[in-house]
Amino acid sequence: MRIGIVGAGLGGLLAGALLSKNHEVVVFEKLPFLGGRFTNLKYEGFQLTTGALHMIPHGNDGYLAQALRKAGANVKIINSKPDGTFLINGKEYLYKELFSLLGFKEKAKAFKLATKLKLGKVDKNISFGEFLEEIDLALKVGNAFTGWALSLTAYETPMSEIIEIAKNYHKFGGPGIPIGGCKAVTDELSRIIKKNNGKIIKEYEVKRIEIDEKAYIDDYEFDVVISNISPIETQKICNIKFLKSKPKPSKGIKISIATKEGIIKHGGVLFTPECERINGLNQVTNVDKSLAPEGWHLVMTHQTQLTNNVKKEIDLGLEDIENLFKGKDYKILHIQSYRDDWPVNHASNGTDIDNIVNDRFYLVGDGAKGRGGIEVEGIAMGVLKVVNYINSL
């Protein structure tokens, strides 16, 4: 089978690597580099990123790690221990320790919510924020988690997604760091595609996708087409109108920081529920020192963009960083805003598009994530669904 893939982001490369084992694959990428928002930017000796945070949500055990192994990718992922901590009143707490910070009445409410969740008696049609709002600390913690993991507030996050995320967490555990960062993953996937005699054409902007008795990318004929670009942009150039409603992109701001002293002792996430804007940060050099010059740490923060005033959002994030790093030497390396045509996700969790349009046309990427899939885990879920479907034809 001859398969054409539009876009060499993580979804396109992962699909290409998996399918090139048994099919003829051609990948088209309009940029001069591969990986989209999942590769590295070298700056002053630091390995920054084009989007992601050098962190895989379910580490070496989740959907992405499984898909990489299935493709034959040689990628080492170190699981974080602990998964993360929460900074409250200047002290770090594990998730299980947060219960001790609640008063008697709030503990009773928290126990009631936990029981509802465990018994599956939660209204899936409400938001995560509505579920948590009776307990102030729980709502702050919830906002920190959804802001970091999904670039959404708790009130923007459907409870149905949280339930699926919880299931995946109990199944696979928390995050891990790929040695070599994001680029180690996408470089390995492109290597596999080429090894399997697939083609990757860079600096080629696709103008037309036509699905009929055959499938076409411009004047190239294929049996099947997979789009890894945004669902909205895909529909603009496609003769099939598959969008029933417009997906809602998620927006966020990432700030990369250099520091010699460091701020986090572990390789997981430091969630910051008391910050004005920053939802959390990680210090990847605790695990992989190659991501920074010798003697330096690389810290990356992330925050949901709450308003359309990007400058104000960045300034509030910088104020949070000043408070977090009080008394420590640090310097801002890079500030990146993800919105519009270059968002965090082309579809926020709960608004994703189905992967299978018909037997000749498929969607992958962060606009077509699997349910309960955090960031790249959701991308991997969608890719595996498409690959399994194509291989069954």
Tab-separated table of C-alpha atoms in Angstrom:
chain	number	residue	atom	x	y	z
A	1	MET	CA	0.000	0.000	0.000
A	2	ARG	CA	1.278	3.489	-0.879
A	3	ILE	CA	0.708	5.957	1.962
A	4	GLY	CA	1.138	9.747	1.879
A	5	ILE	CA	1.542	11.674	5.138
A	6	VAL	CA	1.087	15.450	5.378
A	7	GLY	CA	3.218	16.893	8.188
A	8	ALA	CA	6.344	15.574	9.909
A	9	GLY	CA	5.381	16.379	13.479
A	10	LEU	CA	5.428	13.652	16.094
A	11	GLY	CA	2.147	12.135	14.837
A	12	GLY	CA	3.222	12.034	11.199
A	13	LEU	CA	6.661	10.621	11.959
A	14	LEU	CA	5.311	8.029	14.389
A	15	ALA	CA	2.683	6.886	11.866
A	16	GLY	CA	5.334	6.822	9.131
A	17	ALA	CA	7.782	4.775	11.200
A	18	LEU	CA	5.129	2.204	12.147
A	19	LEU	CA	3.625	1.917	8.655
A	20	SER	CA	6.891	1.948	6.686
A	21	LYS	CA	7.618	-1.574	7.907
A	22	ASN	CA	4.992	-3.001	5.542
A	23	HIS	CA	4.010	-0.127	3.259
A	24	GLU	CA	5.532	2.486	0.952
A	25	VAL	CA	5.524	5.788	2.849
A	26	VAL	CA	6.123	9.382	1.734
A	27	VAL	CA	6.069	12.218	4.314
A	28	PHE	CA	5.665	15.881	3.253
A	29	GLU	CA	6.861	18.673	5.586
A	30	LYS	CA	6.657	22.392	4.794
A	31	LEU	CA	9.335	23.414	7.335
A	32	PRO	CA	13.106	22.933	6.856
A	33	PHE	CA	13.254	20.750	9.991
A	34	LEU	CA	11.381	17.687	11.254
A	35	GLY	CA	9.450	17.208	14.488
A	36	GLY	CA	7.134	20.228	14.518
A	37	ARG	CA	6.568	21.166	18.164
A	38	PHE	CA	8.449	18.096	19.372
A	39	THR	CA	12.118	18.721	18.642
A	40	ASN	CA	15.075	20.646	20.068
A	41	LEU	CA	16.355	24.182	19.560
A	42	LYS	CA	20.035	24.623	20.385
A	43	TYR	CA	20.644	27.955	22.121
A	44	GLU	CA	23.737	28.986	24.073
A	45	GLY	CA	24.564	25.322	24.640
A	46	PHE	CA	21.083	24.521	26.000
A	47	GLN	CA	18.699	22.129	24.264
A	48	LEU	CA	15.445	24.079	24.322
A	49	THR	CA	12.340	22.821	22.531
A	50	THR	CA	10.020	23.938	19.767
A	51	GLY	CA	7.044	23.071	21.949
A	52	ALA	CA	7.014	20.154	24.371
A	53	LEU	CA	8.894	20.035	27.664
A	54	HIS	CA	11.413	17.163	27.229
A	55	MET	CA	8.892	15.107	29.182
A	56	ILE	CA	6.622	12.192	28.230
A	57	PRO	CA	3.459	12.087	30.412
A	58	HIS	CA	3.482	8.319	31.111
A	59	GLY	CA	7.215	7.791	30.791
A	60	ASN	CA	8.591	4.456	29.644
A	61	ASP	CA	5.282	2.633	30.140
A	62	GLY	CA	2.649	4.685	28.310
A	63	TYR	CA	1.224	4.693	24.794
A	64	LEU	CA	4.060	6.695	23.231
A	65	ALA	CA	6.796	4.494	24.705
A	66	GLN	CA	4.903	1.384	23.557
A	67	ALA	CA	4.525	2.797	20.039
A	68	LEU	CA	8.237	3.701	19.902
A	69	ARG	CA	9.203	0.158	20.854
A	70	LYS	CA	6.770	-1.232	18.284
A	71	ALA	CA	8.413	0.938	15.615
A	72	GLY	CA	11.867	-0.267	16.679
A	73	ALA	CA	12.992	3.132	17.939
A	74	ASN	CA	16.049	3.197	20.164
A	75	VAL	CA	14.907	5.805	22.685
A	76	LYS	CA	15.762	5.680	26.381
A	77	ILE	CA	13.111	7.129	28.707
A	78	ILE	CA	13.857	7.557	32.420
A	79	ASN	CA	10.762	7.469	34.635
A	80	SER	CA	10.473	10.300	37.155
A	81	LYS	CA	10.651	9.543	40.879
A	82	PRO	CA	8.568	11.052	42.308
A	83	ASP	CA	6.103	11.883	39.519
A	84	GLY	CA	5.772	15.357	40.938
A	85	THR	CA	5.408	17.528	44.004
A	86	PHE	CA	3.203	20.500	44.891
A	87	LEU	CA	4.713	23.740	46.213
A	88	ILE	CA	2.442	25.172	48.927
A	89	ASN	CA	3.479	27.826	51.460
A	90	GLY	CA	7.100	27.372	50.419
A	91	LYS	CA	7.114	23.619	51.102
A	92	GLU	CA	6.898	20.692	48.675
A	93	TYR	CA	4.266	18.002	49.190
A	94	LEU	CA	3.588	14.716	47.443
A	95	TYR	CA	0.043	14.294	46.136
A	96	LYS	CA	-0.912	11.938	48.962
A	97	GLU	CA	0.302	14.461	51.547
A	98	LEU	CA	-2.062	17.229	50.389
A	99	PHE	CA	-4.949	15.702	52.359
A	100	SER	CA	-3.151	16.615	55.605
A	101	LEU	CA	-3.370	20.324	54.710
A	102	LEU	CA	-7.169	20.323	54.752
A	103	GLY	CA	-9.384	21.255	57.672
A	104	PHE	CA	-11.877	18.757	59.140
A	105	LYS	CA	-14.836	19.849	56.977
A	106	GLU	CA	-12.708	19.960	53.830
A	107	LYS	CA	-11.335	16.481	54.581
A	108	ALA	CA	-14.892	15.164	54.748
A	109	LYS	CA	-15.703	16.807	51.399
A	110	ALA	CA	-12.485	15.456	49.855
A	111	PHE	CA	-13.283	11.933	51.068
A	112	LYS	CA	-16.758	12.212	49.554
A	113	LEU	CA	-15.347	13.326	46.176
A	114	ALA	CA	-12.723	10.566	46.187
A	115	THR	CA	-15.398	7.966	46.944
A	116	LYS	CA	-17.604	9.245	44.099
A	117	LEU	CA	-14.672	9.069	41.711
A	118	LYS	CA	-13.692	5.565	42.815
A	119	LEU	CA	-17.266	4.249	42.505
A	120	GLY	CA	-17.761	5.912	39.114
A	121	LYS	CA	-20.643	8.040	40.383
A	122	VAL	CA	-19.352	11.339	38.999
A	123	ASP	CA	-21.385	13.394	36.551
A	124	LYS	CA	-19.261	13.207	33.382
A	125	ASN	CA	-21.011	16.233	31.891
A	126	ILE	CA	-19.622	18.731	34.400
A	127	SER	CA	-16.166	20.313	34.351
A	128	PHE	CA	-13.268	19.316	36.581
A	129	GLY	CA	-13.518	22.761	38.167
A	130	GLU	CA	-17.159	22.213	39.116
A	131	PHE	CA	-16.210	18.862	40.637
A	132	LEU	CA	-13.507	20.478	42.821
A	133	GLU	CA	-14.906	23.923	43.561
A	134	GLU	CA	-16.139	23.240	47.119
A	135	ILE	CA	-12.531	22.762	48.279
A	136	ASP	CA	-10.312	25.779	47.609
A	137	LEU	CA	-6.974	23.910	47.766
A	138	ALA	CA	-8.302	21.102	45.555
A	139	LEU	CA	-9.376	23.625	42.918
A	140	LYS	CA	-5.945	25.297	42.977
A	141	VAL	CA	-4.223	21.919	42.661
A	142	GLY	CA	-6.610	20.925	39.872
A	143	ASN	CA	-5.872	24.130	37.965
A	144	ALA	CA	-2.128	23.558	38.324
A	145	PHE	CA	-2.454	20.022	36.955
A	146	THR	CA	-4.744	20.810	34.002
A	147	GLY	CA	-2.745	23.952	33.210
A	148	TRP	CA	0.505	21.997	33.076
A	149	ALA	CA	-0.811	18.839	31.396
A	150	LEU	CA	-3.549	20.171	29.088
A	151	SER	CA	-3.095	23.973	28.878
A	152	LEU	CA	-6.634	24.354	30.173
A	153	THR	CA	-8.134	25.614	33.406
A	154	ALA	CA	-9.989	23.081	35.539
A	155	TYR	CA	-13.255	24.734	34.470
A	156	GLU	CA	-12.331	24.240	30.787
A	157	THR	CA	-11.534	20.557	31.306
A	158	PRO	CA	-14.402	18.066	30.908
A	159	MET	CA	-14.791	15.641	33.795
A	160	SER	CA	-15.081	12.852	31.228
A	161	GLU	CA	-11.477	13.559	30.179
A	162	ILE	CA	-10.244	13.617	33.786
A	163	ILE	CA	-11.788	10.195	34.419
A	164	GLU	CA	-9.956	8.744	31.405
A	165	ILE	CA	-6.699	10.499	32.391
A	166	ALA	CA	-6.996	8.988	35.884
A	167	LYS	CA	-7.460	5.518	34.375
A	168	ASN	CA	-4.328	5.961	32.250
A	169	TYR	CA	-2.345	7.228	35.226
A	170	HIS	CA	-3.282	4.189	37.330
A	171	LYS	CA	-2.418	1.969	34.376
A	172	PHE	CA	0.931	3.493	33.351
A	173	GLY	CA	2.119	5.845	36.091
A	174	GLY	CA	3.615	9.302	35.782
A	175	PRO	CA	6.090	11.076	33.507
A	176	GLY	CA	9.565	10.338	32.261
A	177	ILE	CA	12.321	12.152	30.407
A	178	PRO	CA	13.677	10.968	27.033
A	179	ILE	CA	17.480	11.051	27.029
A	180	GLY	CA	18.487	13.581	24.384
A	181	GLY	CA	15.166	15.378	24.733
A	182	CYS	CA	12.337	15.586	22.214
A	183	LYS	CA	14.725	15.525	19.238
A	184	ALA	CA	16.034	12.096	20.229
A	185	VAL	CA	12.519	10.759	19.643
A	186	THR	CA	11.754	12.442	16.310
A	187	ASP	CA	15.274	11.877	14.938
A	188	GLU	CA	14.933	8.167	15.650
A	189	LEU	CA	11.531	8.010	13.952
A	190	SER	CA	12.846	9.741	10.816
A	191	ARG	CA	15.809	7.334	10.792
A	192	ILE	CA	13.427	4.360	10.843
A	193	ILE	CA	11.329	5.750	7.974
A	194	LYS	CA	14.437	6.172	5.813
A	195	LYS	CA	15.805	2.765	6.838
A	196	ASN	CA	12.511	1.205	5.682
A	197	ASN	CA	12.938	2.973	2.294
A	198	GLY	CA	10.362	5.611	3.081
A	199	LYS	CA	10.787	9.186	1.828
A	200	ILE	CA	10.663	12.477	3.740
A	201	ILE	CA	10.330	15.614	1.603
A	202	LYS	CA	11.112	18.805	3.543
A	203	GLU	CA	10.211	22.393	2.592
A	204	TYR	CA	7.206	21.198	0.622
A	205	GLU	CA	3.861	22.834	1.406
A	206	VAL	CA	0.916	20.654	0.422
A	207	LYS	CA	-1.780	22.619	-1.432
A	208	ARG	CA	-4.382	19.913	-2.075
A	209	ILE	CA	-5.686	16.670	-0.591
A	210	GLU	CA	-8.223	14.867	-2.779
A	211	ILE	CA	-9.945	11.693	-1.702
A	212	ASP	CA	-11.866	9.721	-4.328
A	213	GLU	CA	-11.302	6.272	-5.811
A	214	LYS	CA	-7.658	7.069	-5.173
A	215	ALA	CA	-6.086	9.497	-2.710
A	216	TYR	CA	-3.996	12.459	-3.840
A	217	ILE	CA	-1.577	14.868	-2.220
A	218	ASP	CA	-1.244	17.528	-4.913
A	219	ASP	CA	-0.311	15.463	-8.005
A	220	TYR	CA	1.090	12.514	-6.017
A	221	GLU	CA	-1.167	9.449	-6.067
A	222	PHE	CA	-1.578	7.245	-2.981
A	223	ASP	CA	-3.839	4.507	-1.695
A	224	VAL	CA	-4.187	6.267	1.660
A	225	VAL	CA	-3.557	9.801	2.994
A	226	ILE	CA	-2.850	10.698	6.630
A	227	SER	CA	-2.889	14.330	7.750
A	228	ASN	CA	-0.790	15.426	10.722
A	229	ILE	CA	-1.564	19.115	10.269
A	230	SER	CA	-4.394	20.892	12.080
A	231	PRO	CA	-7.903	19.560	11.306
A	232	ILE	CA	-8.996	23.083	10.331
A	233	GLU	CA	-6.083	23.531	7.897
A	234	THR	CA	-6.615	19.990	6.609
A	235	GLN	CA	-10.237	20.686	5.732
A	236	LYS	CA	-9.264	23.901	3.899
A	237	ILE	CA	-7.193	21.934	1.377
A	238	CYS	CA	-9.322	18.777	1.251
A	239	ASN	CA	-12.299	17.975	-0.990
A	240	ILE	CA	-14.009	16.168	1.925
A	241	LYS	CA	-15.713	18.287	4.571
A	242	PHE	CA	-15.373	16.218	7.745
A	243	LEU	CA	-15.568	18.840	10.517
A	244	LYS	CA	-18.974	18.911	12.187
A	245	SER	CA	-17.786	21.560	14.654
A	246	LYS	CA	-14.637	23.623	15.023
A	247	PRO	CA	-12.114	22.158	17.480
A	248	LYS	CA	-10.998	24.526	20.223
A	249	PRO	CA	-7.194	24.992	20.350
A	250	SER	CA	-5.438	25.287	23.721
A	251	LYS	CA	-3.026	28.145	24.389
A	252	GLY	CA	0.004	28.365	26.638
A	253	ILE	CA	3.314	30.055	27.404
A	254	LYS	CA	6.611	28.320	28.085
A	255	ILE	CA	9.622	30.011	29.660
A	256	SER	CA	13.073	28.379	29.601
A	257	ILE	CA	15.450	29.318	32.414
A	258	ALA	CA	19.162	28.772	33.017
A	259	THR	CA	20.363	28.351	36.587
A	260	LYS	CA	23.493	26.926	38.184
A	261	GLU	CA	22.017	26.260	41.598
A	262	GLY	CA	18.858	24.531	40.427
A	263	ILE	CA	15.426	24.740	41.995
A	264	ILE	CA	14.023	21.179	41.959
A	265	LYS	CA	15.637	18.136	43.546
A	266	HIS	CA	13.818	15.487	41.463
A	267	GLY	CA	13.169	14.699	37.801
A	268	GLY	CA	9.391	15.070	37.969
A	269	VAL	CA	7.072	18.083	37.860
A	270	LEU	CA	6.968	20.800	40.492
A	271	PHE	CA	3.355	21.992	40.426
A	272	THR	CA	2.786	25.553	41.619
A	273	PRO	CA	-0.899	25.963	42.606
A	274	GLU	CA	-0.262	29.234	44.462
A	275	CYS	CA	1.359	31.044	41.523
A	276	GLU	CA	-0.542	33.738	39.683
A	277	ARG	CA	0.145	32.138	36.272
A	278	ILE	CA	2.864	29.438	36.289
A	279	ASN	CA	1.209	26.008	36.583
A	280	GLY	CA	4.388	24.010	37.022
A	281	LEU	CA	8.003	23.521	36.028
A	282	ASN	CA	10.546	20.780	35.517
A	283	GLN	CA	14.331	20.600	35.704
A	284	VAL	CA	15.239	18.038	33.063
A	285	THR	CA	18.973	18.276	33.719
A	286	ASN	CA	18.463	16.340	36.953
A	287	VAL	CA	18.059	13.362	34.608
A	288	ASP	CA	19.925	14.339	31.425
A	289	LYS	CA	22.844	16.713	31.906
A	290	SER	CA	23.460	16.853	28.129
A	291	LEU	CA	20.487	19.217	27.761
A	292	ALA	CA	22.523	22.099	29.238
A	293	PRO	CA	26.181	23.244	29.281
A	294	GLU	CA	28.346	21.745	32.004
A	295	GLY	CA	27.551	23.191	35.421
A	296	TRP	CA	24.123	24.517	34.386
A	297	HIS	CA	20.525	23.388	34.848
A	298	LEU	CA	17.684	23.842	32.368
A	299	VAL	CA	14.331	24.668	33.954
A	300	MET	CA	11.163	24.950	31.871
A	301	THR	CA	7.922	26.503	33.121
A	302	HIS	CA	4.490	26.267	31.567
A	303	GLN	CA	1.328	28.296	32.020
A	304	THR	CA	-2.108	28.382	30.453
A	305	GLN	CA	-2.786	31.585	28.562
A	306	LEU	CA	-5.847	32.958	30.346
A	307	THR	CA	-6.370	36.205	28.382
A	308	ASN	CA	-5.612	37.511	24.892
A	309	ASN	CA	-3.121	40.030	26.307
A	310	VAL	CA	0.023	37.965	25.703
A	311	LYS	CA	2.407	40.598	27.095
A	312	LYS	CA	0.474	40.760	30.367
A	313	GLU	CA	0.389	36.953	30.594
A	314	ILE	CA	4.162	36.758	30.077
A	315	ASP	CA	4.801	39.532	32.636
A	316	LEU	CA	2.710	37.675	35.243
A	317	GLY	CA	4.651	34.500	34.511
A	318	LEU	CA	7.949	36.350	34.939
A	319	GLU	CA	6.732	37.722	38.284
A	320	ASP	CA	5.971	34.164	39.397
A	321	ILE	CA	9.457	33.084	38.341
A	322	GLU	CA	11.004	35.955	40.308
A	323	ASN	CA	9.164	34.740	43.417
A	324	LEU	CA	10.019	31.076	42.802
A	325	PHE	CA	13.726	31.816	42.272
A	326	LYS	CA	14.011	34.364	45.093
A	327	GLY	CA	17.607	34.374	46.343
A	328	LYS	CA	18.867	32.255	43.423
A	329	ASP	CA	20.821	33.313	40.349
A	330	TYR	CA	19.041	32.614	37.087
A	331	LYS	CA	18.566	34.012	33.597
A	332	ILE	CA	15.697	33.805	31.144
A	333	LEU	CA	16.788	31.980	27.998
A	334	HIS	CA	13.644	31.918	25.909
A	335	ILE	CA	9.951	32.830	26.091
A	336	GLN	CA	7.566	31.033	23.739
A	337	SER	CA	3.860	31.668	23.249
A	338	TYR	CA	1.712	28.927	21.704
A	339	ARG	CA	-1.546	30.087	20.145
A	340	ASP	CA	-3.365	30.661	16.832
A	341	ASP	CA	-1.677	28.584	14.072
A	342	TRP	CA	1.034	27.298	16.463
A	343	PRO	CA	-0.978	26.359	19.594
A	344	VAL	CA	-0.225	23.903	22.378
A	345	ASN	CA	-2.873	21.572	20.925
A	346	HIS	CA	-4.890	22.146	17.744
A	347	ALA	CA	-7.822	20.650	19.650
A	348	SER	CA	-8.078	20.903	23.424
A	349	ASN	CA	-8.924	17.736	25.335
A	350	GLY	CA	-12.584	16.967	24.830
A	351	THR	CA	-12.803	18.644	21.398
A	352	ASP	CA	-10.583	16.234	19.422
A	353	ILE	CA	-11.589	15.002	15.962
A	354	ASP	CA	-12.031	11.297	15.202
A	355	ASN	CA	-8.973	9.776	13.524
A	356	ILE	CA	-10.780	7.803	10.822
A	357	VAL	CA	-12.578	9.844	8.156
A	358	ASN	CA	-12.913	6.921	5.705
A	359	ASP	CA	-10.863	4.002	4.394
A	360	ARG	CA	-8.586	6.323	2.399
A	361	PHE	CA	-8.258	9.312	4.726
A	362	TYR	CA	-7.074	9.622	8.358
A	363	LEU	CA	-6.112	12.270	10.905
A	364	VAL	CA	-3.338	12.125	13.518
A	365	GLY	CA	-1.638	14.676	15.773
A	366	ASP	CA	-2.722	16.952	18.594
A	367	GLY	CA	-6.042	17.724	16.909
A	368	ALA	CA	-7.008	14.049	16.908
A	369	LYS	CA	-5.854	12.698	20.266
A	370	GLY	CA	-7.290	9.634	21.982
A	371	ARG	CA	-9.649	10.157	24.942
A	372	GLY	CA	-7.790	10.819	28.171
A	373	GLY	CA	-4.515	11.203	26.315
A	374	ILE	CA	-2.253	13.868	27.794
A	375	GLU	CA	-0.368	15.706	25.018
A	376	VAL	CA	1.941	13.259	23.186
A	377	GLU	CA	0.307	10.242	24.820
A	378	GLY	CA	-2.949	11.273	23.133
A	379	ILE	CA	-1.112	11.663	19.818
A	380	ALA	CA	0.311	8.146	20.184
A	381	MET	CA	-3.166	6.765	20.974
A	382	GLY	CA	-4.532	8.285	17.777
A	383	VAL	CA	-1.613	7.038	15.685
A	384	LEU	CA	-1.951	3.472	17.013
A	385	LYS	CA	-5.675	3.527	16.187
A	386	VAL	CA	-4.951	4.627	12.595
A	387	VAL	CA	-2.079	2.174	12.095
A	388	ASN	CA	-4.109	-0.763	13.391
A	389	TYR	CA	-7.053	0.218	11.157
A	390	ILE	CA	-4.902	0.548	8.006
A	391	ASN	CA	-3.140	-2.749	8.694
A	392	SER	CA	-6.528	-4.465	9.017
A	393	LEU	CA	-7.700	-3.370	5.556
